[in-house]
Short mmCIF file of C-alpha atoms in Angstrom, two decimals:
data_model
loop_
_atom_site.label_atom_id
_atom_site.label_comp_id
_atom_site.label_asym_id
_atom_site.label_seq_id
_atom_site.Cartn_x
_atom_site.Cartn_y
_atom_site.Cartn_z
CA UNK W 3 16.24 -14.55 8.11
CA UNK W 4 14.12 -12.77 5.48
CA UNK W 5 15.78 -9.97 3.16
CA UNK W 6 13.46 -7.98 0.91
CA UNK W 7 14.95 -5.09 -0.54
CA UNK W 8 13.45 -1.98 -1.84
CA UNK W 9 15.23 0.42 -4.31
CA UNK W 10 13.68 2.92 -6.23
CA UNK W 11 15.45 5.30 -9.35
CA UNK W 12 14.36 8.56 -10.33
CA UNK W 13 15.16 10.43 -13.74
CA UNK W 14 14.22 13.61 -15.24
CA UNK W 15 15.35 16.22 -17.85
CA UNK W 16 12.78 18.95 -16.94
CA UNK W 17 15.43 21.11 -15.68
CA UNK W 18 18.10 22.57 -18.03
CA UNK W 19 20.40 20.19 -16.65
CA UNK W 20 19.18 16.24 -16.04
CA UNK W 21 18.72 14.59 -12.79
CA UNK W 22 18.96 11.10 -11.07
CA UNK W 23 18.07 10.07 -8.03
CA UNK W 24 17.97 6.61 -6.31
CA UNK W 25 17.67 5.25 -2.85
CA UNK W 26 17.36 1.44 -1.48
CA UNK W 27 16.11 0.09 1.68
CA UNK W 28 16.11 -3.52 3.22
CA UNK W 29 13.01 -4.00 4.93
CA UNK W 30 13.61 -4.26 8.54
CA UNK W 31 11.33 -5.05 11.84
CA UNK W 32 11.15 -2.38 14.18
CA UNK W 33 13.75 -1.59 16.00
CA UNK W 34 16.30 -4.66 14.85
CA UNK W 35 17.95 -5.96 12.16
CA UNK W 36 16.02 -8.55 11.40
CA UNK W 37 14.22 -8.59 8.13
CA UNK W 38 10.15 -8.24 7.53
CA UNK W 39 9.18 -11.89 7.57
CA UNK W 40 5.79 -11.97 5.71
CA UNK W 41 3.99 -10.94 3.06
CA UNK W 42 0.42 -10.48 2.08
CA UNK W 43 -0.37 -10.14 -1.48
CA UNK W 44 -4.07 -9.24 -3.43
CA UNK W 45 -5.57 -8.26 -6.48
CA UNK W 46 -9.13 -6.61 -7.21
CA UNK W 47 -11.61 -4.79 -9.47
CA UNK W 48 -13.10 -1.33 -7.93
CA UNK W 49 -15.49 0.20 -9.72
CA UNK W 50 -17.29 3.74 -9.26
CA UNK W 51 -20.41 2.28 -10.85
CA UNK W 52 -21.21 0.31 -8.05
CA UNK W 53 -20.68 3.15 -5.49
CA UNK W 54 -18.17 0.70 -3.81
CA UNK W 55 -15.22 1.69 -1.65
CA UNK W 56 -13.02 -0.74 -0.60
CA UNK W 57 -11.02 -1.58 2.63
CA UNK W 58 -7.77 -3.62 1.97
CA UNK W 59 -8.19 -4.39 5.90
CA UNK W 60 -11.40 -6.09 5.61
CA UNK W 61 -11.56 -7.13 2.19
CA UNK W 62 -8.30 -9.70 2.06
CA UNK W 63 -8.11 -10.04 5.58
CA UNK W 64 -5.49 -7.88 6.61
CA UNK W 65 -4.38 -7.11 10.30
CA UNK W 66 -5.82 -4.58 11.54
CA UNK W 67 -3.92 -3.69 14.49
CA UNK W 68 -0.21 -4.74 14.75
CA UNK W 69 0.68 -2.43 17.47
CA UNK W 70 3.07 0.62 17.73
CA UNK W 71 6.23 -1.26 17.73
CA UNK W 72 5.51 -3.36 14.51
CA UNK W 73 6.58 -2.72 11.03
CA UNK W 74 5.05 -2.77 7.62
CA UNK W 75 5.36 -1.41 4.16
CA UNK W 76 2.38 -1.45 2.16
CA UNK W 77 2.94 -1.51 -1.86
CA UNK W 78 -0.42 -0.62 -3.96
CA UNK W 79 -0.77 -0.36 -7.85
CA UNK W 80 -3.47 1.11 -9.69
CA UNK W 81 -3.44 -1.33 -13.05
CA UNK W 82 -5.86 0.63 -14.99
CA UNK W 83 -5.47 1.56 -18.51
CA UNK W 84 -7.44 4.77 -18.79
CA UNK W 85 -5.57 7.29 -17.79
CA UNK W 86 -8.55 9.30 -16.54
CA UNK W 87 -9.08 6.73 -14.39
CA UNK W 88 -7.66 6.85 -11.06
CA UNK W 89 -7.91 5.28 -7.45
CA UNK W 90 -8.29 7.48 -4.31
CA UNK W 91 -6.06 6.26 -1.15
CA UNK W 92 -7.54 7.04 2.17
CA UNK W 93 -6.11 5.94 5.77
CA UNK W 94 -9.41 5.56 7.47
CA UNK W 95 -11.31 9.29 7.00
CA UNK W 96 -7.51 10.91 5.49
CA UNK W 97 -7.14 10.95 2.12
CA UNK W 98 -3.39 9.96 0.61
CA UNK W 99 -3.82 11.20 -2.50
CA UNK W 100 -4.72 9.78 -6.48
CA UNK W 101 -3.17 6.66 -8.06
CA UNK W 102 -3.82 7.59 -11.80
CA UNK W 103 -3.45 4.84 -14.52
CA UNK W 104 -0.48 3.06 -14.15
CA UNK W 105 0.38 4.90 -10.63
CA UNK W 106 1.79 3.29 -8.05
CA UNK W 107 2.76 4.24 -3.72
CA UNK W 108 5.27 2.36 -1.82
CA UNK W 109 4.81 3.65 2.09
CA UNK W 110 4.95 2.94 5.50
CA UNK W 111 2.17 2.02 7.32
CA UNK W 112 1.29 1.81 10.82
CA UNK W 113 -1.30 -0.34 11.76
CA UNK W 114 -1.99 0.45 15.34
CA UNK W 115 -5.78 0.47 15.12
CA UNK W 116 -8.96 -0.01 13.13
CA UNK W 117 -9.03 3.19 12.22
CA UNK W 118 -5.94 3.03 10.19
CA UNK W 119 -7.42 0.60 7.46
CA UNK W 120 -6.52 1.58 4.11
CA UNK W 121 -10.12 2.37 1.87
CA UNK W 122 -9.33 3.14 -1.48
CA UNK W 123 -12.50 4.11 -4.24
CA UNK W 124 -12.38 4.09 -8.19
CA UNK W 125 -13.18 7.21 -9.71
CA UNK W 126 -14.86 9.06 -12.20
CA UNK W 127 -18.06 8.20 -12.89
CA UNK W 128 -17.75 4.80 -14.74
CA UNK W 129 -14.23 3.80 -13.74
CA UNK W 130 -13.27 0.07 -12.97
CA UNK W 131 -9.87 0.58 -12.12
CA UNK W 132 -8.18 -3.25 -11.26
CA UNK W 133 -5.23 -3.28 -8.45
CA UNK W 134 -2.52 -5.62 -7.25
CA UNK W 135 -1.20 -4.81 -3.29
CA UNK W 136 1.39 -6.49 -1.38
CA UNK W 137 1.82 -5.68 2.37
CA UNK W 138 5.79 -6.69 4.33
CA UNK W 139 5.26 -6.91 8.10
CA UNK W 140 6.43 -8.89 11.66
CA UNK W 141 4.56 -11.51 12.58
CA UNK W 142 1.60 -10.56 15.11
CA UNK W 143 1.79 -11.70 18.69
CA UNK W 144 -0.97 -13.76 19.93
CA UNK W 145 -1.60 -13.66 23.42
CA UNK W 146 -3.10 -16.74 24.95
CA UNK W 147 -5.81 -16.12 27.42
CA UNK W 148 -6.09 -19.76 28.79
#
């Protein structure tokens, strides 16, 4: 059985008195506790210039529909060096938010249908903005139709 294990650590002295926060995960299927068996992993250029967008989905052949009962944690990095250069994160038509320079997102991600492909875009005019993603999740069930 698979363990992949996700921890994240927090610090801050922005208020008068310093803070740390941490929290760790093992990556689990739906509803057992069995561990996320497989990974998908990428790296690409985006670039405004171009007037690209790109889907993760369609671009490195990602699933596009696991179904409701299926988990996966998508990890995506913005690797640009600019830091006016950042990466916008839609689901489909819904916008995430920014990935600036250096930025990174660590989320769930339910892939029940087509329209919840991840499309991210460089931006401003000009940006190339190079990313790495990797993508946990169950294995998909094939039916056979014979």
């Amino acid at each position: 059985m698979a363990t992949t294990t996700a921890t994240l650590t927090l610090s801050s002295d922005m208020l008068s008195s310093p803070i740390s926060i941490s929290a760790s995960s093992t990556l689990m299927k739906a509803g057992v506790t069995e561990g996320l068996e497989l990974i998908e992993m990428g790296r690409g250029t985006i670039s405004e210039s171009d007037g690209s967008s790109g889907s993760l989905t369609a671009e490195f052949g990602l699933p596009t529909a696991l179904g409701n009962d299926k988990a996966a944690k998508l990890f995506l990095v913005n690797k640009a060096t600019d830091p006016t250069y950042y990466i916008d994160v839609d689901i489909h038509d819904t916008n995430l938010g920014r990935l600036y320079a250096g930025d990174w997102m660590f989320i769930p991600w339910s892939m029940t249908d087509v329209a919840a492909e991840i499309v991210i875009e460089a931006e401003p005019a000009g940006a190339t903005c190079p990313y790495e993603f990797a993508l946990f999740q169950e294995p998909q069930t094939l039916v056979d139709h014979s």
